[in-house]
Coordinates of C-alpha atoms in Angstrom, one line a residue:
Chain A
M698 CA -24.2 -32.9 -23.5
R699 CA -27.4 -32.2 -21.7
G700 CA -29.0 -34.8 -19.6
I701 CA -25.8 -36.3 -18.4
T702 CA -24.6 -35.7 -14.9
R703 CA -21.2 -34.2 -15.0
T704 CA -19.0 -36.0 -12.5
R705 CA -15.8 -36.0 -14.5
P706 CA -13.3 -33.6 -12.9
V707 CA -12.0 -31.0 -15.4
G708 CA -8.4 -31.4 -16.4
P709 CA -6.1 -34.4 -15.9
V710 CA -7.3 -36.8 -13.3
R711 CA -5.1 -36.7 -10.2
S712 CA -3.8 -39.9 -8.8
P713 CA -4.4 -40.5 -5.1
S714 CA -0.7 -40.0 -4.3
E715 CA -1.1 -36.4 -5.5
E716 CA -3.6 -35.7 -2.8
H717 CA -1.4 -33.7 -0.5
A718 CA -3.5 -33.6 2.7
A719 CA -5.7 -36.0 4.5
G720 CA -9.3 -35.1 4.3
W721 CA -8.8 -33.0 1.2
D722 CA -10.6 -35.5 -1.0
K723 CA -13.8 -34.9 1.0
V724 CA -13.6 -31.1 0.8
C725 CA -12.9 -31.5 -3.0
R726 CA -16.0 -33.6 -3.5
V727 CA -18.1 -31.2 -1.5
S728 CA -16.8 -28.2 -3.5
Q729 CA -17.3 -30.0 -6.8
A730 CA -20.8 -30.8 -5.8
A731 CA -21.6 -27.1 -5.9
Y732 CA -20.8 -27.1 -9.6
R733 CA -22.1 -30.5 -10.7
S734 CA -25.0 -30.2 -13.2
S735 CA -28.2 -31.9 -12.2
P736 CA -29.9 -34.2 -14.7
A737 CA -32.1 -32.1 -17.1
P738 CA -35.8 -32.7 -17.0
E739 CA -37.3 -34.7 -19.9
G740 CA -38.6 -32.7 -22.8
P741 CA -37.3 -30.4 -25.5
A742 CA -34.3 -28.3 -24.7
L743 CA -31.8 -26.4 -26.7
N744 CA -29.0 -28.5 -28.1
T745 CA -25.6 -27.7 -26.6
P746 CA -24.0 -25.6 -29.4
L747 CA -27.1 -23.5 -29.7
A748 CA -27.4 -23.1 -25.9
E749 CA -23.8 -22.2 -25.7
A750 CA -24.1 -19.6 -28.5
L751 CA -27.2 -18.1 -26.8
S752 CA -25.4 -18.0 -23.4
V753 CA -22.3 -16.5 -24.8
A754 CA -24.3 -13.8 -26.6
L755 CA -26.3 -13.0 -23.4
L756 CA -23.1 -12.9 -21.4
A757 CA -21.6 -10.5 -23.9
L758 CA -24.7 -8.3 -23.7
V759 CA -24.7 -8.3 -19.9
L760 CA -21.1 -7.3 -19.7
A761 CA -21.4 -4.7 -22.5
C762 CA -24.3 -3.1 -20.7
A763 CA -22.5 -3.2 -17.4
V764 CA -19.6 -1.3 -19.0
V765 CA -21.6 1.1 -21.2
R766 CA -24.6 1.6 -18.9
P767 CA -27.0 2.6 -21.7
F768 CA -29.5 5.3 -20.7
G769 CA -27.9 5.3 -17.2
W770 CA -29.7 2.0 -16.5
S771 CA -28.6 0.0 -13.5
E772 CA -26.5 -3.1 -14.6
A773 CA -29.2 -5.4 -13.2
V774 CA -31.8 -4.1 -15.7
V775 CA -30.2 -6.2 -18.5
A776 CA -28.6 -8.9 -16.3
V777 CA -31.7 -10.1 -14.6
P778 CA -33.8 -10.6 -17.8
A779 CA -30.7 -12.3 -19.4
A780 CA -30.6 -14.8 -16.5
G781 CA -34.3 -15.3 -16.9
L782 CA -33.8 -16.0 -20.6
V783 CA -31.1 -18.7 -20.1
L784 CA -33.4 -20.3 -17.6
L785 CA -36.5 -20.2 -19.9
T786 CA -34.7 -21.6 -22.9
G787 CA -33.2 -24.4 -20.9
A788 CA -29.6 -23.3 -21.4
V789 CA -29.3 -23.8 -17.7
S790 CA -31.7 -26.1 -15.8
P791 CA -33.8 -24.7 -13.0
A792 CA -32.0 -27.0 -10.5
D793 CA -28.6 -25.7 -11.6
A794 CA -29.8 -22.1 -11.5
L795 CA -31.2 -22.7 -8.0
A796 CA -27.9 -24.3 -6.9
E797 CA -26.1 -21.3 -8.3
A798 CA -28.4 -18.9 -6.5
E799 CA -28.0 -20.9 -3.2
R800 CA -24.3 -20.7 -3.6
L801 CA -24.3 -17.0 -4.5
G802 CA -26.9 -16.0 -1.9
P803 CA -24.7 -16.0 1.1
V804 CA -21.9 -14.3 -0.9
V805 CA -24.3 -11.5 -1.9
G806 CA -25.5 -11.1 1.7
F807 CA -21.9 -11.0 2.9
L808 CA -21.1 -8.4 0.3
A809 CA -24.1 -6.2 1.3
A810 CA -23.1 -6.3 4.9
V811 CA -19.5 -5.3 4.1
L812 CA -20.7 -2.4 1.8
V813 CA -23.0 -1.1 4.6
L814 CA -20.3 -1.5 7.2
A815 CA -17.9 0.6 5.1
Q816 CA -20.4 3.3 4.5
L817 CA -21.4 3.5 8.2
C818 CA -17.7 3.7 9.1
D819 CA -17.4 6.7 6.8
D820 CA -20.5 8.3 8.4
E821 CA -18.8 7.8 11.8
G822 CA -15.8 9.8 10.5
L823 CA -13.3 6.9 10.2
F824 CA -12.0 8.0 6.8
R825 CA -11.7 11.7 7.9
A826 CA -9.8 10.6 10.9
C827 CA -7.6 8.5 8.7
G828 CA -6.8 11.5 6.6
A829 CA -5.9 13.6 9.7
W830 CA -3.8 10.7 11.0
M831 CA -1.9 10.4 7.7
A832 CA -1.3 14.2 7.6
R833 CA 0.1 14.2 11.1
R834 CA 2.3 11.1 10.7
A835 CA 3.6 12.3 7.3
A836 CA 5.0 15.4 9.0
G837 CA 5.1 17.3 5.7
R838 CA 7.3 14.7 4.0
P839 CA 5.9 13.2 0.8
R840 CA 7.7 9.8 1.2
R841 CA 6.4 9.4 4.6
L842 CA 2.9 10.3 3.4
L843 CA 3.2 7.6 0.8
T844 CA 4.1 5.1 3.5
Q845 CA 1.0 6.2 5.5
V846 CA -1.2 5.9 2.4
F847 CA 0.2 2.4 1.8
L848 CA -0.6 1.4 5.4
A849 CA -4.1 2.9 5.4
A850 CA -5.1 1.7 2.0
S851 CA -3.8 -1.8 2.6
A852 CA -5.7 -2.1 6.0
I853 CA -8.9 -0.5 4.7
T854 CA -8.9 -2.6 1.5
A855 CA -8.3 -5.8 3.5
V856 CA -11.0 -5.2 6.1
L857 CA -13.6 -3.0 4.5
S858 CA -13.2 -4.2 0.9
L859 CA -11.8 -2.5 -2.2
D860 CA -14.9 -0.5 -2.8
A861 CA -14.2 1.4 0.5
T862 CA -10.7 2.3 -0.7
V863 CA -11.8 3.4 -4.2
V864 CA -14.9 5.3 -3.2
L865 CA -14.2 6.5 0.3
L866 CA -10.5 6.6 0.9
T867 CA -9.2 8.0 -2.5
P868 CA -10.9 11.5 -2.1
V869 CA -9.6 11.7 1.5
V870 CA -6.1 10.9 0.4
F871 CA -6.2 13.5 -2.3
A872 CA -7.5 16.1 0.2
T873 CA -4.7 15.2 2.6
A874 CA -2.0 15.6 0.0
A875 CA -3.5 18.9 -1.2
R876 CA -3.7 20.2 2.4
L877 CA 0.0 19.4 2.9
G878 CA 0.9 20.9 -0.4
V879 CA 2.3 17.6 -1.6
R880 CA 2.0 16.5 -5.2
P881 CA -1.1 14.2 -5.1
K882 CA -0.4 11.8 -8.0
P883 CA 1.7 9.1 -6.3
H884 CA -0.7 8.9 -3.4
V885 CA -3.9 8.8 -5.5
Y886 CA -2.3 6.2 -7.8
A887 CA -1.3 4.2 -4.7
C888 CA -5.0 4.0 -3.7
T889 CA -6.1 2.8 -7.1
H890 CA -3.3 0.2 -7.2
L891 CA -3.7 -1.0 -3.7
S892 CA -7.5 -1.4 -4.0
N893 CA -6.6 -4.3 -6.2
T894 CA -3.3 -5.5 -4.8
A895 CA -4.2 -5.2 -1.1
S896 CA -7.5 -7.0 -1.7
L897 CA -5.9 -10.5 -1.3
L898 CA -5.9 -11.0 2.4
L899 CA -9.4 -11.8 3.6
P900 CA -12.5 -13.2 2.0
V901 CA -14.3 -9.9 2.6
S902 CA -11.6 -7.8 0.9
N903 CA -13.0 -8.4 -2.6
L904 CA -16.1 -9.8 -4.2
T905 CA -13.8 -12.2 -6.2
N906 CA -12.4 -13.5 -2.9
L907 CA -15.9 -14.1 -1.5
L908 CA -16.9 -16.1 -4.6
A909 CA -13.7 -18.2 -4.4
F910 CA -14.0 -18.6 -0.6
T911 CA -17.4 -20.3 -0.7
V912 CA -16.2 -23.0 -3.1
S913 CA -12.6 -23.4 -1.9
G914 CA -13.6 -25.5 1.1
L915 CA -11.2 -23.2 3.2
T916 CA -12.1 -21.7 6.6
F917 CA -11.9 -17.9 7.0
T918 CA -8.8 -18.2 9.1
R919 CA -7.0 -20.6 6.8
F920 CA -7.8 -18.4 3.8
A921 CA -6.3 -15.5 5.6
A922 CA -3.3 -17.6 6.8
L923 CA -2.6 -18.7 3.2
M924 CA -3.0 -15.2 1.7
A925 CA -1.1 -13.2 4.3
L926 CA 2.3 -13.8 2.8
P927 CA 1.1 -13.2 -0.9
W928 CA -0.6 -10.0 0.4
L929 CA 2.5 -8.7 2.0
A930 CA 4.7 -9.7 -1.0
A931 CA 2.4 -7.9 -3.5
I932 CA 2.2 -4.8 -1.4
A933 CA 6.0 -4.7 -0.9
V934 CA 6.5 -4.9 -4.6
E935 CA 4.1 -2.0 -5.2
Y936 CA 5.8 0.1 -2.5
L937 CA 9.3 -0.4 -4.0
V938 CA 8.1 0.3 -7.5
F939 CA 6.1 3.4 -6.5
R940 CA 9.1 4.9 -4.6
R941 CA 11.2 4.7 -7.7
F942 CA 8.5 5.5 -10.3
F943 CA 7.4 8.6 -8.6
A944 CA 10.8 9.7 -7.3
T945 CA 10.4 13.2 -8.8
D946 CA 7.0 13.9 -7.2
L947 CA 8.1 12.5 -3.9
D948 CA 11.3 14.5 -3.8
A949 CA 9.4 17.8 -4.5
G950 CA 8.6 18.4 -0.9
A951 CA 5.6 20.0 0.8
D952 CA 4.4 23.6 1.2
T953 CA 2.6 23.5 4.5
P954 CA 4.3 22.9 7.9
P955 CA 2.9 19.6 9.4
T956 CA -0.2 20.0 11.6
T957 CA 0.1 19.2 15.2
E958 CA -3.5 18.8 16.1
A959 CA -4.2 15.2 17.1
P960 CA -7.1 13.6 15.3
E961 CA -9.9 12.2 17.4
P962 CA -10.3 8.5 16.3
P963 CA -13.9 7.3 15.9
L964 CA -13.6 4.7 18.7
F965 CA -17.0 3.1 18.3
A966 CA -16.5 2.3 14.6
L967 CA -13.0 1.1 15.3
V968 CA -14.1 -1.2 18.1
T969 CA -17.0 -2.5 16.0
V970 CA -14.8 -3.3 13.1
G971 CA -12.2 -4.9 15.4
C972 CA -14.9 -7.1 17.0
T973 CA -16.2 -8.1 13.6
L974 CA -12.7 -9.2 12.6
V975 CA -12.3 -11.3 15.8
G976 CA -15.8 -12.6 15.1
F977 CA -14.7 -13.8 11.7
A978 CA -11.9 -15.9 13.1
V979 CA -14.1 -17.3 16.0
S980 CA -17.0 -18.0 13.7
S981 CA -14.9 -20.1 11.3
A982 CA -13.6 -22.1 14.2
I983 CA -17.0 -22.9 15.5
G984 CA -18.5 -23.5 12.1
V985 CA -20.8 -20.4 11.8
D986 CA -21.0 -18.7 8.4
P987 CA -18.9 -15.5 8.7
A988 CA -21.5 -13.7 6.7
W989 CA -23.6 -13.5 9.9
I990 CA -20.7 -11.8 11.7
A991 CA -20.5 -9.2 9.0
C992 CA -24.2 -8.6 9.3
A993 CA -23.9 -8.3 13.0
G994 CA -21.2 -5.7 12.7
A995 CA -23.2 -3.7 10.1
L996 CA -26.3 -4.0 12.3
V997 CA -24.5 -2.6 15.4
L998 CA -23.3 0.5 13.5
A999 CA -26.7 0.8 11.7
V1000 CA -28.7 0.8 14.9
R1001 CA -26.4 3.5 16.4
A1002 CA -26.6 5.6 13.3
L1003 CA -30.4 5.2 13.1
I1004 CA -30.8 6.2 16.8
R1005 CA -28.6 9.2 16.3
R1006 CA -30.6 10.0 13.2
R1007 CA -27.4 10.2 11.1
V1008 CA -28.9 7.8 8.5
T1009 CA -32.3 6.9 7.2
P1010 CA -33.5 3.3 6.5
A1011 CA -33.7 4.3 2.8
G1012 CA -30.1 5.5 3.0
L1013 CA -29.0 2.2 4.5
L1014 CA -30.7 0.3 1.8
R1015 CA -29.0 2.5 -0.8
S1016 CA -25.6 1.7 0.6
A1017 CA -26.4 -2.0 0.4
S1018 CA -26.6 -1.5 -3.4
V1019 CA -29.4 -3.9 -4.0
P1020 CA -29.3 -3.7 -7.9
F1021 CA -25.6 -4.6 -7.6
L1022 CA -26.5 -7.7 -5.6
A1023 CA -29.1 -8.7 -8.2
F1024 CA -26.5 -8.1 -10.9
V1025 CA -24.0 -10.5 -9.2
L1026 CA -26.7 -13.2 -8.9
A1027 CA -27.8 -12.8 -12.5
L1028 CA -24.3 -12.7 -13.8
G1029 CA -23.5 -15.9 -11.9
I1030 CA -26.4 -17.7 -13.6
V1031 CA -25.5 -16.5 -17.1
V1032 CA -21.8 -17.5 -16.6
R1033 CA -23.0 -20.9 -15.3
A1034 CA -24.9 -21.4 -18.6
V1035 CA -21.8 -20.5 -20.6
V1036 CA -19.5 -22.8 -18.6
D1037 CA -21.9 -25.7 -18.5
N1038 CA -22.7 -25.7 -22.2
G1039 CA -19.2 -26.2 -23.5
L1040 CA -16.7 -23.6 -22.2
D1041 CA -15.7 -26.1 -19.5
D1042 CA -14.6 -28.6 -22.1
A1043 CA -12.9 -26.0 -24.2
L1044 CA -11.0 -24.3 -21.3
G1045 CA -10.5 -27.5 -19.4
Q1046 CA -7.9 -28.5 -22.0
V1047 CA -5.8 -25.4 -21.4
I1048 CA -6.1 -25.1 -17.6
P1049 CA -3.3 -26.9 -15.9
A1050 CA -4.1 -29.1 -12.8
G1051 CA -2.1 -29.4 -9.6
D1052 CA -0.5 -27.0 -7.2
S1053 CA 3.2 -27.0 -8.2
L1054 CA 4.8 -23.6 -8.6
P1055 CA 4.8 -23.6 -12.4
V1056 CA 1.1 -24.6 -12.4
L1057 CA 0.2 -21.9 -9.9
L1058 CA 2.1 -19.3 -12.0
A1059 CA 0.4 -20.4 -15.2
L1060 CA -3.0 -20.2 -13.5
A1061 CA -2.4 -16.7 -12.1
A1062 CA -1.1 -15.5 -15.4
L1063 CA -4.2 -16.9 -17.2
A1064 CA -6.5 -15.4 -14.7
A1065 CA -4.8 -12.0 -14.9
L1066 CA -5.0 -12.1 -18.7
L1067 CA -8.7 -13.0 -18.7
A1068 CA -9.4 -10.3 -16.0
N1069 CA -7.7 -7.7 -18.2
L1070 CA -9.7 -8.7 -21.3
I1071 CA -13.2 -8.3 -19.8
N1072 CA -13.2 -7.8 -16.0
N1073 CA -12.1 -9.8 -13.0
L1074 CA -15.7 -10.6 -11.9
P1075 CA -16.7 -12.7 -15.0
A1076 CA -13.1 -14.0 -15.1
V1077 CA -13.3 -15.5 -11.7
L1078 CA -16.8 -16.8 -12.2
V1079 CA -15.6 -18.7 -15.3
L1080 CA -12.3 -19.9 -13.8
L1081 CA -13.5 -21.1 -10.4
P1082 CA -15.5 -24.2 -11.6
L1083 CA -12.5 -25.2 -13.7
T1084 CA -9.9 -24.9 -10.9
V1085 CA -11.9 -26.1 -7.8
P1086 CA -11.0 -29.8 -8.6
S1087 CA -7.3 -28.9 -8.3
G1088 CA -7.7 -27.7 -4.8
P1089 CA -7.5 -24.5 -2.8
G1090 CA -3.9 -23.7 -4.0
A1091 CA -5.2 -23.5 -7.6
V1092 CA -8.2 -21.4 -6.6
L1093 CA -6.1 -19.0 -4.6
A1094 CA -3.6 -18.7 -7.5
V1095 CA -6.6 -17.7 -9.7
L1096 CA -7.5 -15.1 -7.1
L1097 CA -4.0 -13.6 -7.2
G1098 CA -4.3 -13.3 -11.0
V1099 CA -7.8 -11.7 -11.0
N1100 CA -7.0 -9.3 -8.1
I1101 CA -3.5 -8.1 -9.0
G1102 CA -4.0 -8.3 -12.8
P1103 CA -6.4 -5.4 -13.3
N1104 CA -3.7 -2.9 -12.4
L1105 CA -2.2 -3.5 -15.8
T1106 CA -5.1 -1.7 -17.6
Y1107 CA -6.4 1.6 -16.4
A1108 CA -10.2 1.1 -15.6
G1109 CA -9.5 -2.6 -14.7
S1110 CA -10.1 -4.1 -18.2
L1111 CA -9.5 -3.6 -21.8
A1112 CA -13.2 -3.5 -22.6
T1113 CA -13.9 -0.7 -20.1
L1114 CA -10.8 1.1 -21.3
L1115 CA -11.9 1.0 -24.9
W1116 CA -15.3 2.2 -24.1
R1117 CA -14.0 5.1 -22.0
R1118 CA -11.6 6.0 -24.9
I1119 CA -14.6 6.2 -27.2
V1120 CA -16.6 8.3 -24.8
H1121 CA -13.8 10.6 -23.9
S1122 CA -12.1 10.6 -27.3
H1123 CA -11.8 14.3 -27.4
D1124 CA -10.1 14.9 -24.1
T1125 CA -7.1 13.3 -22.5
E1126 CA -8.6 11.8 -19.4
V1127 CA -5.5 10.0 -18.3
N1128 CA -1.9 9.7 -19.4
L1129 CA -2.4 6.1 -20.6
R1130 CA 1.2 5.5 -21.4
E1131 CA 2.3 6.4 -17.9
F1132 CA -0.4 4.4 -16.2
T1133 CA 0.3 1.3 -18.3
R1134 CA 4.0 1.7 -17.7
L1135 CA 3.4 1.6 -14.0
G1136 CA 1.2 -1.5 -14.4
V1137 CA 3.9 -3.2 -16.5
Y1138 CA 6.4 -2.6 -13.6
T1139 CA 4.1 -3.7 -10.8
V1140 CA 1.9 -6.5 -12.1
P1141 CA 4.3 -9.1 -13.4
L1142 CA 6.7 -8.5 -10.5
G1143 CA 3.9 -8.5 -7.9
L1144 CA 2.2 -11.5 -9.4
G1145 CA 5.4 -13.5 -9.4
A1146 CA 6.2 -12.5 -5.8
A1147 CA 2.7 -13.2 -4.6
V1148 CA 2.4 -16.6 -6.3
T1149 CA 5.8 -17.7 -5.0
A1150 CA 4.7 -16.6 -1.5
L1151 CA 1.4 -18.6 -1.9
W1152 CA 3.4 -21.6 -2.9
A1153 CA 5.5 -21.3 0.2
S1154 CA 2.4 -20.7 2.3
L1155 CA 0.8 -23.8 0.9
A1156 CA 3.9 -25.8 1.9
V1157 CA 4.0 -24.4 5.4
V1158 CA 0.3 -23.9 6.3
G1159 CA -1.1 -26.6 4.1
G1160 CA -4.1 -26.3 1.8
G1161 CA -6.4 -28.9 3.4
Chain B
M639 CA 7.2 42.1 -20.8
A640 CA 5.2 39.0 -19.9
V641 CA 6.5 36.6 -17.4
V642 CA 4.8 33.2 -16.7
V643 CA 5.6 31.6 -13.4
W644 CA 4.7 27.9 -13.3
I645 CA 3.4 27.1 -9.8
V646 CA 3.8 23.4 -8.8
E647 CA 3.1 21.9 -5.4
G648 CA 6.3 21.6 -3.4
T649 CA 8.6 23.8 -5.5
W650 CA 6.6 26.9 -6.2
P651 CA 8.0 29.4 -3.6
A652 CA 11.4 29.5 -5.3
C653 CA 9.7 30.3 -8.6
V654 CA 7.7 33.2 -7.1
D655 CA 10.9 34.5 -5.4
A656 CA 12.8 34.3 -8.7
A657 CA 10.0 36.3 -10.5
R658 CA 10.2 38.9 -7.8
A659 CA 13.9 39.2 -8.1
H660 CA 14.4 39.0 -11.8
A661 CA 11.2 40.4 -13.5
P662 CA 11.3 44.1 -14.3
E663 CA 9.0 46.5 -12.4
D664 CA 6.7 46.9 -15.3
A665 CA 6.5 43.2 -16.2
E666 CA 3.1 41.6 -16.4
I667 CA 3.4 38.5 -14.2
V668 CA 1.2 35.5 -14.8
L669 CA 1.0 32.8 -12.0
L670 CA 0.1 29.6 -13.8
H671 CA -1.1 26.4 -12.1
V672 CA -2.2 23.3 -14.0
T673 CA -4.5 20.7 -12.5
P674 CA -3.6 17.4 -14.0
T675 CA -6.6 15.4 -15.4
E676 CA -4.9 12.1 -14.8
V677 CA -5.3 12.3 -11.0
P678 CA -9.1 12.5 -11.1
G679 CA -8.8 10.3 -14.2
A680 CA -7.2 7.5 -12.1
A681 CA -10.0 7.7 -9.6
H682 CA -12.6 7.6 -12.4
G683 CA -10.9 4.6 -13.8
A684 CA -10.7 2.7 -10.6
F685 CA -14.4 3.3 -10.1
A686 CA -15.2 2.1 -13.6
G687 CA -13.2 -1.0 -12.9
L688 CA -15.8 -1.9 -10.2
L689 CA -18.2 -3.7 -12.5
G690 CA -21.9 -3.5 -11.8
R691 CA -21.7 -1.1 -8.8
G692 CA -24.1 1.4 -10.3
H693 CA -24.4 4.7 -8.4
P694 CA -22.4 6.9 -10.8
E695 CA -22.9 9.7 -8.3
R696 CA -20.5 7.8 -6.0
D697 CA -17.7 8.1 -8.5
P698 CA -14.7 9.4 -6.4
G699 CA -13.3 11.0 -9.5
N700 CA -15.9 13.8 -9.4
R701 CA -15.0 14.5 -5.8
V702 CA -11.3 14.5 -6.5
E703 CA -12.0 16.9 -9.5
S704 CA -13.7 19.5 -7.2
L705 CA -11.0 19.1 -4.5
A706 CA -8.3 19.6 -7.2
T707 CA -9.9 22.8 -8.4
A708 CA -10.2 24.1 -4.8
S709 CA -6.6 23.1 -4.1
G710 CA -5.3 24.8 -7.3
E711 CA -7.1 28.0 -6.4
R712 CA -5.7 27.9 -2.8
L713 CA -2.2 27.4 -4.2
L714 CA -2.5 30.3 -6.6
R715 CA -3.8 32.6 -3.8
S716 CA -0.7 31.7 -1.6
A717 CA 1.6 32.3 -4.6
G718 CA -0.1 35.7 -5.2
A719 CA 0.4 36.6 -1.6
R720 CA 4.1 35.7 -1.7
L721 CA 4.6 37.6 -4.9
G722 CA 3.4 40.8 -3.2
R723 CA 2.7 42.7 -6.4
P724 CA 0.0 42.7 -9.0
G725 CA -0.2 39.6 -11.1
T726 CA -2.7 37.5 -13.0
R727 CA -3.7 34.0 -11.7
V728 CA -4.3 31.4 -14.4
E729 CA -5.7 28.0 -13.6
R730 CA -5.7 25.4 -16.4
T731 CA -6.7 21.7 -16.5
G732 CA -5.2 19.0 -18.8
R733 CA -1.9 17.4 -19.5
V734 CA 0.4 19.5 -17.3
E735 CA 3.4 19.7 -19.6
R736 CA 1.4 20.6 -22.7
E737 CA -0.7 23.2 -20.9
V738 CA 2.4 24.9 -19.6
V739 CA 3.9 25.1 -23.0
A740 CA 0.7 26.4 -24.5
A741 CA 0.3 29.0 -21.7
A742 CA 3.8 30.3 -22.4
E743 CA 3.1 30.9 -26.1
H744 CA 3.2 34.7 -25.9
A745 CA 5.4 35.0 -22.9
D746 CA 8.9 36.6 -22.8
L747 CA 10.1 34.5 -19.9
L748 CA 9.0 31.2 -18.2
V749 CA 10.0 30.6 -14.7
L750 CA 10.1 27.0 -13.4
A751 CA 11.9 25.0 -10.7
R752 CA 14.2 22.0 -11.0
D753 CA 12.2 19.1 -9.6
G754 CA 14.3 16.0 -10.3
D755 CA 16.7 14.1 -8.1
R756 CA 18.4 16.7 -6.0
T757 CA 20.8 14.3 -4.3
H758 CA 22.5 13.1 -7.4
L759 CA 23.0 16.0 -9.8
G760 CA 23.0 14.9 -13.3
P761 CA 20.7 13.9 -16.2
H762 CA 17.8 13.2 -13.9
S763 CA 17.7 16.7 -12.5
L764 CA 14.4 17.4 -14.2
G765 CA 11.2 15.3 -13.8
P766 CA 9.4 14.2 -17.0
A767 CA 7.0 17.1 -17.1
S768 CA 9.7 19.8 -16.5
R769 CA 11.9 18.1 -19.0
F770 CA 9.2 18.4 -21.6
V771 CA 8.5 22.0 -20.8
V772 CA 12.2 22.9 -21.0
D773 CA 12.5 21.1 -24.3
H774 CA 9.5 22.6 -25.9
A775 CA 9.2 26.0 -24.3
P776 CA 8.4 28.7 -26.9
C777 CA 10.3 31.4 -24.9
P778 CA 13.4 31.8 -22.8
V779 CA 13.3 29.8 -19.6
L780 CA 14.5 30.7 -16.1
L781 CA 15.3 27.4 -14.3
V782 CA 15.7 27.9 -10.5
W783 CA 16.6 25.7 -7.6
P784 CA 13.7 25.1 -5.1
E785 CA 16.3 25.5 -2.3
P786 CA 19.6 27.4 -2.2
S787 CA 21.6 26.2 -5.2
P788 CA 24.6 23.9 -4.5
G789 CA 28.1 25.2 -4.3
L790 CA 30.9 24.4 -6.7
A791 CA 32.1 21.7 -4.3
T792 CA 29.3 19.4 -5.6
L793 CA 30.9 19.3 -9.1
P794 CA 32.0 15.8 -9.9
P795 CA 35.7 15.3 -10.7
P796 CA 36.5 15.8 -14.4
P797 CA 36.6 12.5 -16.4
T798 CA 40.0 11.1 -16.6
A799 CA 41.4 9.5 -19.7

């Protein structure tokens, strides 16, 4: 109902004895405050069912246009007016929209910094050097190359985000495999799978993590400490499945004798990224927003690239993907309208509360399912406000689901998949059966292992 | 006589050697390489999964496609050099196993390598693509070992009972 401040936590109310850590209650209240609706101003506003119908229709339109990209439009072209419309019609109050924008602003800034950082690392030759290093270490053996690809893709995804692995590392991995005369399929598929699975470790690894991190009440280091074990468990499952699944391609051998030339590592980029990582840990200890550290890291590389005339200011702005940042903000506001106008009541019934192992498993499975239907970005936006009251364990379980889940469907979601099938109906872009079979082996196993590892981490590290 | 030699990364030298040894002098030799669409396809798909990123020109699948074409051509050149006699180089793109069967339609012989598990000889001796090609080949098939073939000592003992 509009006009009533929502203070009721979603899901069953927890008794004080369930609060597992001292001080957690405060964090929980702070986090919940981010999602609490403000009283609506006096005057005519849409009634809730109508507002919900409008919000859902707009969300569907925004997502459909993001998938289809009509006329090659940027995704923001539809998303930003849609956010304006939910605001104008009163489906979301200006105060709520402002709160959402204030919450998402730092996330978007953080994301921009990481995108620029990754692009500048590429300009510095980090990914080329990575390819040379993999070729050298692989010594002409496909199974060793797979190990190198797993190490590189896991590290790059964790530190420079999944975008870096998908856009920048994948072509390098293909080129490396081709140069060695190794069958490229297992190595390229490893990149696509790890861009999801290996994006669990740090808040910067995935946009979904950044969104969850800001409302979880966790510090940067505690987030990493809780996710380290799930990250390792999920990658280990992928590795074991890949070695069996692609046994034929990995046994086929290589044509070219291994190269002996030692790659020259781009020291400046490596040191900058290393310092940025240390900065993340230090900043969270002294209470500085880690987004500033990411900006500082990007700035150091940007200044160097500008001085050396390797990049133009316009090029820098392009790598920050401003329309994408606008899209994230607008999507956040539209999802907020959908959640506040009734989805929270509807989904609140089915979302379990607590952080016992069965609850965490159920949450992760639900998140994976939702991510596979539409996409993990709207899925995490919808699920976060409903799971924040249950504490960081529940939030991280949702993250495991939305990050690992997309490996089940080629192209990350059923909606995108269907659209690509329609567009590419006349050719066989990908062997869907094989891709899905690989997902069926890795996702449930990886999710189970990661959630169990999270549960253990929560017991050891503590969520508070 | 037309002989199609299927060139695949990792196992192709043995196939070229077999063609040299077994194809008659006057045979027309076709060196065939198929670039699978699913490898660039996986890169396209991963990029499509990144909702809202825009920049279709950054799609890594396009880059992988051009790299794959270049890599296929390089492979065929190496195979041609190893063959050491006139031959036609054919590059196809698509579902590997289906393209190979289609390319062998008017051939008199198809040469391919065993590419399955070479440590445990048995039903898994052929990978899925080779299995399909062997099953559906429209011509006689010459199946060769990518390395010296194993001796009789590797035969498992006959089943008792």
